[in-house]
Every structure is written in C-alpha cells, then in structure tokens.
Short mmCIF file of C-alpha atoms in Angstrom, two decimals:
data_model
loop_
_atom_site.label_atom_id
_atom_site.label_comp_id
_atom_site.label_asym_id
_atom_site.label_seq_id
_atom_site.Cartn_x
_atom_site.Cartn_y
_atom_site.Cartn_z
CA MET A 1 16.53 -23.35 1.10
CA ASP A 2 14.57 -21.22 -1.37
CA THR A 3 13.42 -17.88 0.00
CA LEU A 4 10.58 -15.58 -1.04
CA VAL A 5 11.36 -11.96 -0.15
CA VAL A 6 8.14 -9.98 0.31
CA VAL A 7 8.34 -6.18 0.12
CA LEU A 8 5.14 -4.64 1.45
CA GLY A 9 3.82 -1.40 2.84
CA PRO A 10 1.07 1.18 2.53
CA THR A 11 0.17 3.03 -0.63
CA SER A 12 2.53 5.85 -1.68
CA VAL A 13 5.28 4.76 0.72
CA GLY A 14 7.78 4.12 -2.09
CA LYS A 15 7.54 0.38 -2.72
CA THR A 16 8.08 0.61 -6.48
CA GLU A 17 11.54 2.17 -6.46
CA ALA A 18 12.71 0.19 -3.44
CA SER A 19 11.56 -3.05 -5.07
CA LEU A 20 13.35 -2.16 -8.30
CA ARG A 21 16.59 -1.55 -6.42
CA ILE A 22 16.25 -4.82 -4.51
CA ALA A 23 15.38 -6.79 -7.65
CA GLU A 24 18.36 -5.35 -9.51
CA HIS A 25 20.64 -6.29 -6.63
CA LEU A 26 19.29 -9.84 -6.41
CA GLY A 27 19.03 -10.29 -10.18
CA VAL A 28 15.42 -11.45 -10.00
CA PRO A 29 12.07 -10.34 -11.48
CA ILE A 30 9.30 -8.71 -9.41
CA ILE A 31 6.06 -10.55 -8.73
CA ASN A 32 3.42 -7.86 -8.35
CA ALA A 33 1.09 -8.09 -5.35
CA ASP A 34 -1.25 -5.21 -6.16
CA SER A 35 -4.74 -6.49 -6.92
CA ARG A 36 -5.59 -3.61 -9.28
CA GLN A 37 -2.29 -3.29 -11.16
CA ILE A 38 -3.15 -6.69 -12.60
CA PHE A 39 -5.71 -5.02 -14.87
CA ALA A 40 -4.38 -3.54 -18.10
CA GLU A 41 -6.82 -0.62 -18.25
CA LEU A 42 -5.74 1.01 -14.96
CA PRO A 43 -2.05 2.00 -15.18
CA ILE A 44 -2.43 5.60 -13.96
CA GLY A 45 -4.91 5.16 -11.12
CA THR A 46 -3.04 2.16 -9.70
CA ALA A 47 0.43 3.73 -10.09
CA ALA A 48 1.51 0.65 -12.02
CA PRO A 49 5.19 0.32 -12.95
CA THR A 50 5.90 2.39 -16.04
CA PRO A 51 7.18 0.84 -19.28
CA GLU A 52 10.62 2.24 -18.39
CA GLN A 53 10.52 0.60 -14.96
CA GLN A 54 9.43 -2.66 -16.51
CA LEU A 55 12.44 -2.48 -18.81
CA ARG A 56 14.70 -2.18 -15.75
CA VAL A 57 13.22 -5.31 -14.15
CA ARG A 58 10.81 -7.89 -15.49
CA HIS A 59 7.42 -7.76 -13.74
CA TYR A 60 4.80 -10.49 -13.44
CA PHE A 61 1.08 -9.77 -12.92
CA VAL A 62 1.13 -6.19 -14.20
CA GLY A 63 -1.49 -5.46 -16.87
CA THR A 64 -2.02 -9.19 -17.34
CA TYR A 65 -5.81 -9.25 -17.25
CA ARG A 66 -8.73 -7.21 -18.59
CA LEU A 67 -11.32 -5.61 -16.33
CA THR A 68 -13.97 -8.02 -17.58
CA ASP A 69 -11.89 -11.08 -16.66
CA TYR A 70 -12.76 -12.95 -13.48
CA TYR A 71 -9.96 -12.77 -10.96
CA SER A 72 -9.62 -13.40 -7.24
CA ALA A 73 -7.11 -13.90 -4.46
CA SER A 74 -7.48 -17.67 -4.78
CA VAL A 75 -6.66 -17.55 -8.51
CA TYR A 76 -3.70 -15.30 -7.68
CA GLU A 77 -2.46 -17.75 -5.05
CA SER A 78 -2.56 -20.61 -7.54
CA GLU A 79 -0.81 -18.68 -10.31
CA VAL A 80 1.93 -17.28 -8.07
CA MET A 81 2.65 -20.68 -6.53
CA THR A 82 3.03 -22.15 -10.03
CA LEU A 83 5.32 -19.28 -11.04
CA LEU A 84 7.46 -19.65 -7.90
CA GLY A 85 7.94 -23.32 -8.70
CA GLN A 86 9.43 -22.25 -12.03
CA LEU A 87 11.52 -19.34 -10.71
CA PHE A 88 13.08 -21.37 -7.91
CA GLN A 89 14.49 -23.79 -10.50
CA THR A 90 17.01 -21.12 -11.57
CA ASN A 91 17.41 -18.94 -8.45
CA HIS A 92 17.03 -19.68 -4.74
CA VAL A 93 15.54 -16.20 -4.15
CA ALA A 94 12.29 -14.70 -5.50
CA LEU A 95 10.77 -11.27 -4.89
CA LEU A 96 7.11 -10.37 -4.36
CA ALA A 97 6.15 -6.71 -3.85
CA GLY A 98 2.91 -4.83 -3.30
CA GLY A 99 0.34 -3.61 -0.84
CA SER A 100 -2.75 -5.76 -1.33
CA MET A 101 -3.19 -7.45 2.02
CA MET A 102 -5.32 -10.36 0.81
CA TYR A 103 -3.00 -11.17 -2.09
CA ILE A 104 0.12 -11.16 0.08
CA ASP A 105 -1.65 -13.29 2.67
CA ALA A 106 -2.81 -15.70 -0.04
CA VAL A 107 0.78 -16.38 -1.11
CA CYS A 108 2.31 -16.46 2.37
CA ASN A 109 -0.39 -18.36 4.24
CA GLY A 110 -2.84 -19.66 1.66
CA ILE A 111 -6.55 -18.97 1.64
CA ASP A 112 -9.55 -21.19 2.09
CA GLU A 113 -10.79 -23.13 -0.92
CA ILE A 114 -14.06 -21.29 -1.45
CA PRO A 115 -16.01 -22.35 -4.57
CA THR A 116 -16.04 -20.09 -7.62
CA VAL A 117 -19.44 -18.45 -8.04
CA ASP A 118 -21.19 -19.34 -11.28
CA ASP A 119 -22.40 -16.62 -13.65
CA ALA A 120 -26.10 -17.29 -13.03
CA THR A 121 -25.78 -16.90 -9.27
CA ARG A 122 -23.67 -13.78 -9.63
CA ALA A 123 -26.20 -12.18 -12.00
CA LEU A 124 -29.08 -13.08 -9.69
CA MET A 125 -27.48 -11.56 -6.61
CA LYS A 126 -26.51 -8.43 -8.54
CA GLN A 127 -30.13 -8.02 -9.62
CA ARG A 128 -31.37 -8.57 -6.09
CA LEU A 129 -29.01 -5.91 -4.76
CA GLU A 130 -30.42 -3.43 -7.27
CA THR A 131 -34.07 -4.29 -6.59
CA GLU A 132 -34.11 -5.13 -2.87
CA GLY A 133 -31.19 -3.05 -1.58
CA LEU A 134 -28.31 -3.92 0.71
CA PRO A 135 -30.22 -3.91 4.07
CA ALA A 136 -32.52 -6.70 2.89
CA LEU A 137 -29.56 -8.84 1.83
CA VAL A 138 -27.78 -8.17 5.11
CA ASN A 139 -30.87 -9.40 6.99
CA GLU A 140 -30.94 -12.52 4.84
CA LEU A 141 -27.30 -13.24 5.63
CA LYS A 142 -28.10 -12.87 9.33
CA GLU A 143 -30.76 -15.54 8.98
CA ILE A 144 -28.82 -18.14 6.99
CA ASP A 145 -25.26 -17.56 8.26
CA PRO A 146 -25.38 -15.67 11.58
CA GLU A 147 -21.74 -16.48 12.36
CA HIS A 148 -20.43 -14.75 9.25
CA TYR A 149 -22.96 -11.95 9.73
CA GLU A 150 -21.18 -11.05 12.98
CA ILE A 151 -17.79 -10.51 11.35
CA VAL A 152 -18.55 -9.34 7.80
CA ASP A 153 -18.36 -5.65 6.83
CA ARG A 154 -22.11 -5.14 6.54
CA ASN A 155 -21.62 -1.82 4.72
CA ASN A 156 -19.63 -3.49 1.95
CA PRO A 157 -22.03 -4.85 -0.72
CA ARG A 158 -19.33 -7.00 -2.30
CA ARG A 159 -18.59 -8.86 0.94
CA VAL A 160 -22.24 -9.41 1.78
CA ILE A 161 -23.20 -10.51 -1.72
CA HIS A 162 -20.27 -12.90 -2.05
CA ALA A 163 -21.21 -14.67 1.17
CA LEU A 164 -24.82 -14.99 -0.01
CA GLU A 165 -23.69 -16.23 -3.42
CA ILE A 166 -21.79 -19.08 -1.78
CA CYS A 167 -24.72 -19.88 0.51
CA HIS A 168 -27.22 -20.04 -2.33
CA MET A 169 -24.96 -21.87 -4.76
CA THR A 170 -23.75 -24.58 -2.37
CA GLY A 171 -26.56 -24.87 0.15
CA LYS A 172 -23.94 -24.48 2.88
CA THR A 173 -22.99 -21.49 5.01
CA TYR A 174 -20.08 -19.30 3.95
CA THR A 175 -18.64 -19.92 7.41
CA SER A 176 -18.32 -23.64 6.69
CA PHE A 177 -15.72 -22.92 4.00
CA ARG A 178 -13.58 -20.68 6.22
CA THR A 179 -11.11 -22.89 8.07
CA ASN A 180 -8.28 -20.32 8.33
CA THR A 181 -5.77 -23.16 8.18
CA LYS A 182 -2.28 -21.94 7.31
CA LYS A 183 -0.84 -23.85 4.38
CA HIS A 184 2.68 -25.23 4.34
CA ARG A 185 5.02 -23.46 1.93
CA PRO A 186 8.13 -25.26 0.59
CA PHE A 187 10.24 -22.11 0.96
CA ASN A 188 11.27 -19.56 3.56
CA ILE A 189 9.46 -16.20 3.64
CA LEU A 190 11.29 -12.97 4.51
CA LYS A 191 8.98 -9.98 4.93
CA ILE A 192 10.30 -6.44 4.49
CA GLY A 193 7.90 -3.69 5.58
CA LEU A 194 8.30 -0.11 4.36
CA ASN A 195 6.92 2.84 6.31
CA ARG A 196 7.30 6.60 6.78
CA ASP A 197 6.06 9.20 9.24
CA ARG A 198 2.29 9.57 8.97
CA SER A 199 2.48 13.25 7.96
CA GLU A 200 4.96 12.40 5.22
CA LEU A 201 2.67 9.66 3.91
CA TYR A 202 -0.30 12.04 3.88
CA ASP A 203 1.67 14.58 1.89
CA ARG A 204 2.91 11.97 -0.59
CA ILE A 205 -0.64 10.68 -1.08
CA ASN A 206 -2.05 14.16 -1.69
CA ARG A 207 0.68 14.96 -4.20
CA ARG A 208 0.40 11.60 -5.91
CA VAL A 209 -3.32 12.09 -6.53
CA LEU A 210 -2.68 15.49 -8.11
CA GLY A 211 0.06 13.90 -10.18
CA MET A 212 -2.28 11.18 -11.39
CA MET A 213 -4.81 13.80 -12.46
CA SER A 214 -2.15 15.62 -14.46
CA GLN A 215 -1.09 12.32 -16.06
CA GLY A 216 -4.62 11.65 -17.34
CA LEU A 217 -6.51 9.79 -14.62
CA GLU A 218 -9.79 11.45 -15.61
CA LYS A 219 -9.44 10.25 -19.20
CA GLU A 220 -8.53 6.76 -17.98
CA ALA A 221 -11.59 6.67 -15.72
CA ARG A 222 -13.89 7.89 -18.53
CA LYS A 223 -12.80 4.94 -20.68
CA CYS A 224 -13.73 2.61 -17.81
CA TYR A 225 -16.99 4.36 -16.99
CA PRO A 226 -19.23 2.04 -19.07
CA LEU A 227 -17.95 -0.83 -16.89
CA LYS A 228 -18.36 0.99 -13.58
CA GLY A 229 -20.51 -1.78 -12.10
CA LEU A 230 -17.59 -4.22 -12.10
CA ASN A 231 -16.08 -5.11 -8.75
CA SER A 232 -12.61 -4.43 -10.16
CA LEU A 233 -13.60 -0.76 -10.49
CA ASN A 234 -14.98 -0.47 -6.97
CA THR A 235 -11.70 1.10 -5.97
CA VAL A 236 -10.32 4.44 -4.86
CA GLY A 237 -9.63 6.83 -7.70
CA TYR A 238 -12.33 5.52 -9.99
CA LYS A 239 -15.51 5.41 -7.92
CA GLU A 240 -15.01 9.07 -6.92
CA LEU A 241 -14.54 10.13 -10.54
CA PHE A 242 -17.59 8.09 -11.54
CA ASP A 243 -19.60 10.16 -9.04
CA TYR A 244 -18.22 13.27 -10.76
CA PHE A 245 -19.22 11.91 -14.18
CA ASP A 246 -22.70 11.26 -12.76
CA GLN A 247 -22.76 14.94 -11.74
CA SER A 248 -23.36 14.10 -8.09
CA ILE A 249 -20.17 15.87 -6.98
CA SER A 250 -17.80 18.43 -8.49
CA LYS A 251 -14.42 17.55 -9.96
CA GLU A 252 -12.70 19.32 -7.06
CA GLU A 253 -14.72 17.29 -4.56
CA ALA A 254 -13.85 14.08 -6.42
CA ILE A 255 -10.14 14.87 -6.12
CA ARG A 256 -10.53 15.70 -2.43
CA ARG A 257 -12.35 12.40 -1.84
CA ILE A 258 -9.70 10.42 -3.70
CA GLN A 259 -7.07 11.92 -1.42
CA SER A 260 -9.15 11.30 1.70
CA ASN A 261 -10.10 7.74 0.77
CA THR A 262 -6.52 6.91 -0.18
CA ARG A 263 -5.36 8.12 3.23
CA ARG A 264 -8.04 5.95 4.83
CA TYR A 265 -6.90 2.94 2.81
CA MET A 266 -3.31 3.62 3.86
CA ARG A 267 -4.32 3.48 7.52
CA LYS A 268 -6.21 0.23 6.90
CA GLN A 269 -3.13 -1.31 5.29
CA LEU A 270 -0.90 -0.33 8.20
CA THR A 271 -3.38 -1.69 10.74
CA TRP A 272 -3.38 -5.02 8.90
CA PHE A 273 0.40 -5.20 8.47
CA LYS A 274 1.18 -4.17 12.04
CA LYS A 275 -0.54 -7.34 13.27
CA ASP A 276 2.15 -9.48 11.60
CA PRO A 277 5.16 -9.96 13.92
CA ASP A 278 7.21 -11.48 11.08
CA ILE A 279 7.53 -8.16 9.22
CA HIS A 280 10.86 -6.35 9.58
CA TRP A 281 10.31 -2.61 9.15
CA PHE A 282 12.52 -0.10 7.34
CA HIS A 283 12.33 3.39 5.90
CA PRO A 284 12.21 3.00 2.10
CA ASP A 285 15.17 5.36 1.69
CA ASP A 286 17.39 3.03 3.74
CA ILE A 287 17.92 0.79 0.73
CA THR A 288 21.48 -0.21 1.66
CA GLU A 289 20.32 -1.35 5.09
CA ILE A 290 17.43 -3.28 3.52
CA ILE A 291 19.68 -5.04 1.02
CA ASN A 292 22.21 -5.93 3.73
CA TYR A 293 19.43 -7.40 5.83
CA ILE A 294 18.20 -9.49 2.88
CA ASP A 295 21.71 -10.68 2.02
CA ASN A 296 22.25 -11.82 5.61
CA ASN A 297 18.97 -13.77 5.72
CA VAL A 298 18.66 -15.56 2.39
#
C-alpha cells in the first residue's frame, strides 16, 4: 500500500538536512509542511530550503505563494491530497517534512470544512479590532459562541477574529463547524519525529537567529514592512523587527525577542507532537537508523 512518510520536529532541530538525505535515499521529492516557507518573500526568516538544496531534491510548496495571497490549512490539505494522488501513481512512497502542526494534522487527519471568509467580512472585523479593541471582541464571542470562547486563545486576535468572522458570515456558531472527525486516508502514514536535548536546541536556535541576521533578515523584513498587518507576517522574526522599525524597541532587543519567542514556539511544537503516540522519535544525526526504520516499514 502507498505510504506517506512524515518527518516532523521542532524548529532548528535539523529537519532540512535529514529530509534531504531521506528523500535522496527514497528517490522522492519533498512536500513542505512549513506554513511560512510557502511564501516567496520570506526565505531567510523561515529558513526555507536554499536554491542549492532545492537542486538536490525537488520541493513542493516552497515559495509558491505571495504574502498577499489567501492561504490556509484547509487549502493546503486540498492541494497536498491532490498532489499525493499524482505522486503515488509513480512511487508507492511520498515524503512530507516540516514543523507546522496544523498543516501536518490537516494532511494526516483532515480538518473541519469551515467556510472561507469573504473579503467584506474580513475587512469589517479588521476595522472593528482597530476601533473597538480585542477585549470587546472577546466579550462578543463569549456571548454568541460561549463554547468556543472557553477553548480559544483569547490573547490571540487572529483566533478570536476568525471565529467571529464565521459567526457573522454564516449566522451559526464557530463551534458548529468543528466536528473533529478524522478523515480516512487511502494510504499508510509513517511519522518520524526528530528531537535533540533541550539545551542543544536552545543553542541552535540562538545561533540560527544570529545567522539569519547576518544573511539579511533585517533587509527582508523591511521589504515586508508595508504589509505588516497581514496575518502571514504575524510570525516570529518579523513582528519583532517591525517593533524595531517602529522604534518601540532597540535592534538588540528585537534579536533577543526573536530568540526567546523562537524557543517558546519550539516548546509549543514539542508539546503538540508529544501528544501523538504514532510518532517514532530519533536524533536527526542518526540518519542511517532513520532510513533503516523507514525501509522496514514501507
């Protein structure tokens, strides 16, 4: 039976090189599962595969979209499932690699069919956030969808606004669209988790951020600055530099915050992944052991 190998793990663990080695061994392309590497304008801040790495192995969903394009986990699910249908016609193994929890979950389990928000509703809710503030919108969500209010991250404007957008656009609660029903997949799924000692991850993150700055992250962020209100730029590495551009913090503080927030995101990823009993964990340097495990299970 066809098998999708999923290589996942926290940021800075070493997924890129490990995935390249695995892809070269299997003779397959890499399907990217990083929600920000999809955007063409963010190669440095997202540590996207370099042109040289993309010459080694073909990559899908790297630099495919522009920041102003609408994209979501549900669109990703649909596009990857279509691609897998094509890839499995010529090879019984496919490889997906990345660290975006929602995107990996969308492919492996499917996500609820939540309606796409129309432009008018999105513009209205954005304006309301600016004029009324987040607390007022949180209170409104409590009134019209108390069940979702209990579980949503009430400090995350994007989560709160999206729920309200669905409520206002459909006249139904956001909760009513969340069935959490796992979809059947016509292929096996083999999950490979990569991890390192926490102190080693911290050190790699700190050094990676400094490396990104030396590669031109500040220049990359300045080009994106006029679009800073986009959800696609509400991400570590850019929002901190935008604060620096706004002169609210120093450049040194921006770098420190990028490192700190990246470490926090790494912990969030590991918490999410550790809940999945189907993940088989390896150190990324144990590539021979990983490849042997894959060969014995596909």
